[in-house]
Every structure is written in structure tokens, then in C-alpha cells.
C-alpha positions as a printed NumPy array, in Angstrom:
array([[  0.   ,   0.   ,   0.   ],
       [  1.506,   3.188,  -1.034],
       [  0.017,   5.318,   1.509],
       [ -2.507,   5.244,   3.977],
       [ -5.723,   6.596,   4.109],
       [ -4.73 ,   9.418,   7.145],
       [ -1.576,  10.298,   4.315],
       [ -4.111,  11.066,   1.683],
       [ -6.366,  12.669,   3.629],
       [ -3.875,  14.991,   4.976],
       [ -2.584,  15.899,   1.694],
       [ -6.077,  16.483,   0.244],
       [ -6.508,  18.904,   3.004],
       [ -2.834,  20.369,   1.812],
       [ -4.094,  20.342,  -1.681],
       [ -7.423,  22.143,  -0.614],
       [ -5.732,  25.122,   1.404],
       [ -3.398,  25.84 ,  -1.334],
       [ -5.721,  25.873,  -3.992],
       [ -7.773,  28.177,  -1.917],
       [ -4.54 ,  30.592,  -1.838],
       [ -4.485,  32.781,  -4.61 ],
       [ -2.703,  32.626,  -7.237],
       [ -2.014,  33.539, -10.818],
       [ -4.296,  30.295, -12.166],
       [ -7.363,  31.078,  -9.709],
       [ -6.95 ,  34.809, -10.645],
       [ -7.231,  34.149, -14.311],
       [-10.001,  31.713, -14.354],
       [-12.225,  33.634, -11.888],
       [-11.167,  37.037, -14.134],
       [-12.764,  34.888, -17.327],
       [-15.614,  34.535, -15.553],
       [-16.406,  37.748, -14.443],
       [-15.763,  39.166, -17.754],
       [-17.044,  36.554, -20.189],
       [-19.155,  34.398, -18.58 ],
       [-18.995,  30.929, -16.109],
       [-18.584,  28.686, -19.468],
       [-15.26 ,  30.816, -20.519],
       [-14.054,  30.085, -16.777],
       [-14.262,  26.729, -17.37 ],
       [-12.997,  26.44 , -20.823],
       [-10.093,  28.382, -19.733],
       [ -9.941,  25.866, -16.377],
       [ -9.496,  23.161, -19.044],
       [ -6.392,  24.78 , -20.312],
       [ -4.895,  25.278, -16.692],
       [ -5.732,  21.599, -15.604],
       [ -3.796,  20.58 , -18.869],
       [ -0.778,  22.616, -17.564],
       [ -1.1  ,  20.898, -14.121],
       [ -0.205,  17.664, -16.057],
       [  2.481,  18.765, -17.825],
       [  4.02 ,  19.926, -14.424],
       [  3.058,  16.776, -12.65 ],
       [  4.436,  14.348, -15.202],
       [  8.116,  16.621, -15.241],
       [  8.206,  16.749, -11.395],
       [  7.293,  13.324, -11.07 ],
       [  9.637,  12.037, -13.414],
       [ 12.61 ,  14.679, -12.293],
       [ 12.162,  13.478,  -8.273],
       [ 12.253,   9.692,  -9.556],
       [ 15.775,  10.287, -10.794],
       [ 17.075,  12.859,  -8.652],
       [ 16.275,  10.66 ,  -5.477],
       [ 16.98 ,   7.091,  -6.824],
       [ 20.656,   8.649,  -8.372],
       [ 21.37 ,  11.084,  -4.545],
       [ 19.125,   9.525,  -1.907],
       [ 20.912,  12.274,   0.276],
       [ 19.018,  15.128,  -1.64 ],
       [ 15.288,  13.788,  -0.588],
       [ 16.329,  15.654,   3.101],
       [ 17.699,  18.733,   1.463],
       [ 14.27 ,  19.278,  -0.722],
       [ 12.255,  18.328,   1.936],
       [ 13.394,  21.195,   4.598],
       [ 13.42 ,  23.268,   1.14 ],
       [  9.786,  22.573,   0.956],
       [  8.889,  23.048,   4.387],
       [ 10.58 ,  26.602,   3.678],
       [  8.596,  27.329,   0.833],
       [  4.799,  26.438,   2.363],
       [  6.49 ,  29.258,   5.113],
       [  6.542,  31.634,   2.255],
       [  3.421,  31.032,   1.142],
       [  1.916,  31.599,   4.64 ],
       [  3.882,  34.959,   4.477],
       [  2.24 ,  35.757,   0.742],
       [ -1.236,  34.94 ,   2.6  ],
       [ -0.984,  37.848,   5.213],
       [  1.609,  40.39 ,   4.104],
       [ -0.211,  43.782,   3.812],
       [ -2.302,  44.131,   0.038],
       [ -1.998,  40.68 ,  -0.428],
       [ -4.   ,  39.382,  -4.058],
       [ -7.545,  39.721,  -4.418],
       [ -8.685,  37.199,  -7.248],
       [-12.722,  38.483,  -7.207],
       [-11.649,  42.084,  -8.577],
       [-12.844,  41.966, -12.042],
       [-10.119,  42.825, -14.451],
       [-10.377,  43.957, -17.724],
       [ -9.782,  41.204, -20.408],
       [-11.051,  41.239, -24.016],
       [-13.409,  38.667, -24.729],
       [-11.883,  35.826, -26.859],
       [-12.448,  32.406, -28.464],
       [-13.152,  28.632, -26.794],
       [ -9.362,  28.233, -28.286],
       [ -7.364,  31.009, -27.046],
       [ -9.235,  30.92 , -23.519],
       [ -8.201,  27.204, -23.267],
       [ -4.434,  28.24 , -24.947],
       [ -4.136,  30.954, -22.213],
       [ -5.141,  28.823, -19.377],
       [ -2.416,  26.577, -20.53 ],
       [  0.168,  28.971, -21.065],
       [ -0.473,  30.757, -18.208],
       [ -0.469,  27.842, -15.639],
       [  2.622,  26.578, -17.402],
       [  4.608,  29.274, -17.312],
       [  3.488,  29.72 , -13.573],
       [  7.05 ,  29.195, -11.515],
       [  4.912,  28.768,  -8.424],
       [  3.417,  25.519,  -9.58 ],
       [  6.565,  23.714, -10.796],
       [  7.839,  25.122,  -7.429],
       [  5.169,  23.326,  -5.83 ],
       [  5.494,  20.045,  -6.986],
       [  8.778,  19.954,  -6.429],
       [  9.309,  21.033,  -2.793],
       [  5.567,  19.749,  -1.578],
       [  5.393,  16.632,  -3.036],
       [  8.796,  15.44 ,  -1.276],
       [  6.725,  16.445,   2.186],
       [  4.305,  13.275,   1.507],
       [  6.839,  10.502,  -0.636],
       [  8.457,   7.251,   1.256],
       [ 11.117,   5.898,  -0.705],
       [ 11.773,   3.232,   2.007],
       [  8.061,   2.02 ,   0.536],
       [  9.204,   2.291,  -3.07 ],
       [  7.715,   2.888,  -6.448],
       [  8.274,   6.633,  -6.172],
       [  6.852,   7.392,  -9.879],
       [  3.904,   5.82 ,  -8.842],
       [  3.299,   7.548,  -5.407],
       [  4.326,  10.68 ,  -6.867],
       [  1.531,  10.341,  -9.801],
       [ -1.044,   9.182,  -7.193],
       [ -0.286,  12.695,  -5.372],
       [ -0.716,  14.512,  -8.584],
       [ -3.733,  13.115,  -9.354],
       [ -5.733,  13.991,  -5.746],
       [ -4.03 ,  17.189,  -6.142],
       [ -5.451,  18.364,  -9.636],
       [ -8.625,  16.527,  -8.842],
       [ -9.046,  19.239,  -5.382],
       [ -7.669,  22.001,  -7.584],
       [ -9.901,  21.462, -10.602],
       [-12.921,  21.001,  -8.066],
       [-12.525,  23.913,  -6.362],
       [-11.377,  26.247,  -9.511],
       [-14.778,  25.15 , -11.315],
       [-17.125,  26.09 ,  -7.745],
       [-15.332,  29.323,  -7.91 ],
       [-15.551,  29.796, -11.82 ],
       [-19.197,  29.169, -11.923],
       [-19.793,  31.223,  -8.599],
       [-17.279,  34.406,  -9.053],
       [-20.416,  36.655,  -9.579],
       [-21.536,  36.196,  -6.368],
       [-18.945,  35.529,  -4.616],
       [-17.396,  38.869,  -5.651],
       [-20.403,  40.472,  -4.765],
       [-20.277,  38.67 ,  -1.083],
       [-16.596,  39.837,  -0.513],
       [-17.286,  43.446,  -2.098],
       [-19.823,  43.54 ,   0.999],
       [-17.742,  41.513,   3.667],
       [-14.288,  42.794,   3.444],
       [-13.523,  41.495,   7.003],
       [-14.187,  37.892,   5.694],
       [-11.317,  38.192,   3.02 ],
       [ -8.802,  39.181,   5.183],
       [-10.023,  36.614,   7.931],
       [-10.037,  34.195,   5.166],
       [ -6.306,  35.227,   4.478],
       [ -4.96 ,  34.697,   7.679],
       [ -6.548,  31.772,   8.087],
       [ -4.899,  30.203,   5.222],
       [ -1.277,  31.402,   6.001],
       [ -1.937,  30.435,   9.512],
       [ -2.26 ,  26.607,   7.869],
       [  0.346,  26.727,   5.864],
       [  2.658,  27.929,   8.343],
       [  2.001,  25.387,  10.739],
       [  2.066,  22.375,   8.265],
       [  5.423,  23.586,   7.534],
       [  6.281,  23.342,  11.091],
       [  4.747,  20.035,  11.189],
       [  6.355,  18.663,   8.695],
       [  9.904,  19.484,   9.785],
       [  9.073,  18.668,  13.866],
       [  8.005,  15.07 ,  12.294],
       [ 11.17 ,  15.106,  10.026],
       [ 13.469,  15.931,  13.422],
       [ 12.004,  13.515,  15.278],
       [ 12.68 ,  10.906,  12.943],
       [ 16.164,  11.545,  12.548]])
């Protein structure tokens, strides 16, 4: 058994609080549908999950080799990880932090370019190759082996939440804009909230990493 079901569960809950973080994919999709319409939010989410894949399948592959050919370096990107989710916790609460429900002026485009640009921009995203490469080290057991495999099976909850939760925000930005326009308080609560998670799975991670050694 590759991992158990308290190890997918936690990630899943990993997966769920950083999709809920802002970022440059949740920003364009929800922008799409504020401006064009829920069905251009979800064409363009098409493009975006497409890019997750690419990512996965090069991160996946890359941490196969890397670990099998330096087993040394699995520590090394592991506390690099851990420092990472802390910089995402910071990105959460720092002062004008992003807002992904302010509508942004985009020209209205075709089923094609929407799903190009979701690609493109998700793929060209630093943050998500970033990701996959420090996170995904947080939840692997190479003692267990099959690395490619557990590294796929991580991929695939992980676009699964992300997709999920994009689309529910896609097809509700109107309202939910209109909610946060008239509950500022809730945004930035919602903010620290998520950096407040992050941060302290990072510190989880490397207590349980510590006290294993």
C-alpha cells in the first residue's frame, strides 16, 4: 500500500488550502468569468488543468531520478519545501496581499485562445513547478518504493481538489465577488486563516522530520 488513508487525507486537506490561496491560475479563471461568462471560466480551467499535467508528469519524473541517483538530496528538498509552504503563509498575510474576485479587464476571446491561455499561463506559472517539487517530497516514502507511482497518485488527488474547487469558484465568481465586495472582514479573515495553515504544516512537517532523525 503506497500510503494510507490518514496520508491522503492529509494531503487532500494540503491540496485544498493551497488551492484556496491565490494565485495567478485562480486569478485568471475567476477574471474569465467575471468578464465573459462561467462557461469561458471553465474552458479556460481546461487549459490550466492541462498545464497541471504537464508539471506533474516533469516533477514526477525529475524526483524519480534525482532521489533514486542522490538519496541524500530527498532531506535537502524536503526542509526546502517546508521553507517554501512558510513563504506562502507569508504571501497569505503580508499587507495588500491578491484579491482574485476584482474583475479585471480582459477582451473577450475564443473557446481556443481561452483554453491556450489557461495553458500557457499555468505553465509558465514558476509557483506551480515550485510546488510540486518542494511539496510533493513532504508526503513521498522511498523506504516504501515505487516513487513514480506515489508521486503520480499525489498529482492526481491534487489536480482533482484544484480542478474542483477552480470550477465552484468559476461558476460562482459573480456572487462571490459580490459577497466579498460587501464583507471585506471575511477576506482578510479568510487570508490569515490560510497562512496560519500553511505555516504550521510547515512546522509540522519538519518537527516530524526531526524527530525521525
Amino acid at each position: 500500500m503506497l500510503f494510507s488513508l490518514q496520508e491522503l487525507l492529509l494531503f487532500a486537506l494540503a491540496a485544498l488550502v493551497l488551492v484556496l490561496t491565490p494565485g495567478p491560475n485562480m486569478v485568471y479563471c475567476v477574471s474569465r468569468s467575471l468578464t465573459q461568462g462561467p462557461s469561458a471560466g471553465l474552458i479556460s480551467l481546461t487549459g490550466v488543468v492541462l498545464g497541471f499535467v504537464v508539471h506533474l508528469l516533469a516533477a514526477a519524473l525529475g524526483l524519480t531520478a534525482l532521489l533514486a541517483a542522490v538519496p541524500l538530496a530527498f532531506d535537502a528538498i524536503r526542509y526546502a519545501g517546508a521553507a517554501y509552504l512558510l513563504w506562502m503563509a507569508w504571501q497569505a498575510v503580508k499587507p495588500g496581499g491578491a484579491a482574485p474576485f476584482e474583475a479585471r479587464n480582459l477582451p473577450h476571446d475564443s473557446p481556443r485562445t481561452l483554453f491556450l491561455m489557461g495553458f500557457m499561463t499555468n505553465l509558465l506559472n514558476p509557483k506551480v513547478a515550485m510546488f510540486y517539487l518542494s511539496f510533493f517530497p513532504q508526503f513521498l516514502h522511498p523506504e516504501r518504493g515505487q516513487l513514480l507511482q506515489q508521486s503520480l497518485t499525489l498529482g492526481a488527488v491534487q489536480i482533482s481538489t484544484s480542478a474542483a474547487v477552480n470550477a465552484l469558484l468559476v461558476l460562482g465568481a459573480a456572487r462571490v465577488a459580490l459577497f466579498l465586495n460587501r464583507n471585506a472582514a471575511w477576506m482578510r479573515a479568510q487570508r490569515y486563516f490560510m497562512g496560519t495553515v500553511l505555516g504550521l504544516l510547515a512546522l509540522k512537517l519538519l518537527t516530524e522530520k526531526k524527530a525521525a532523525a
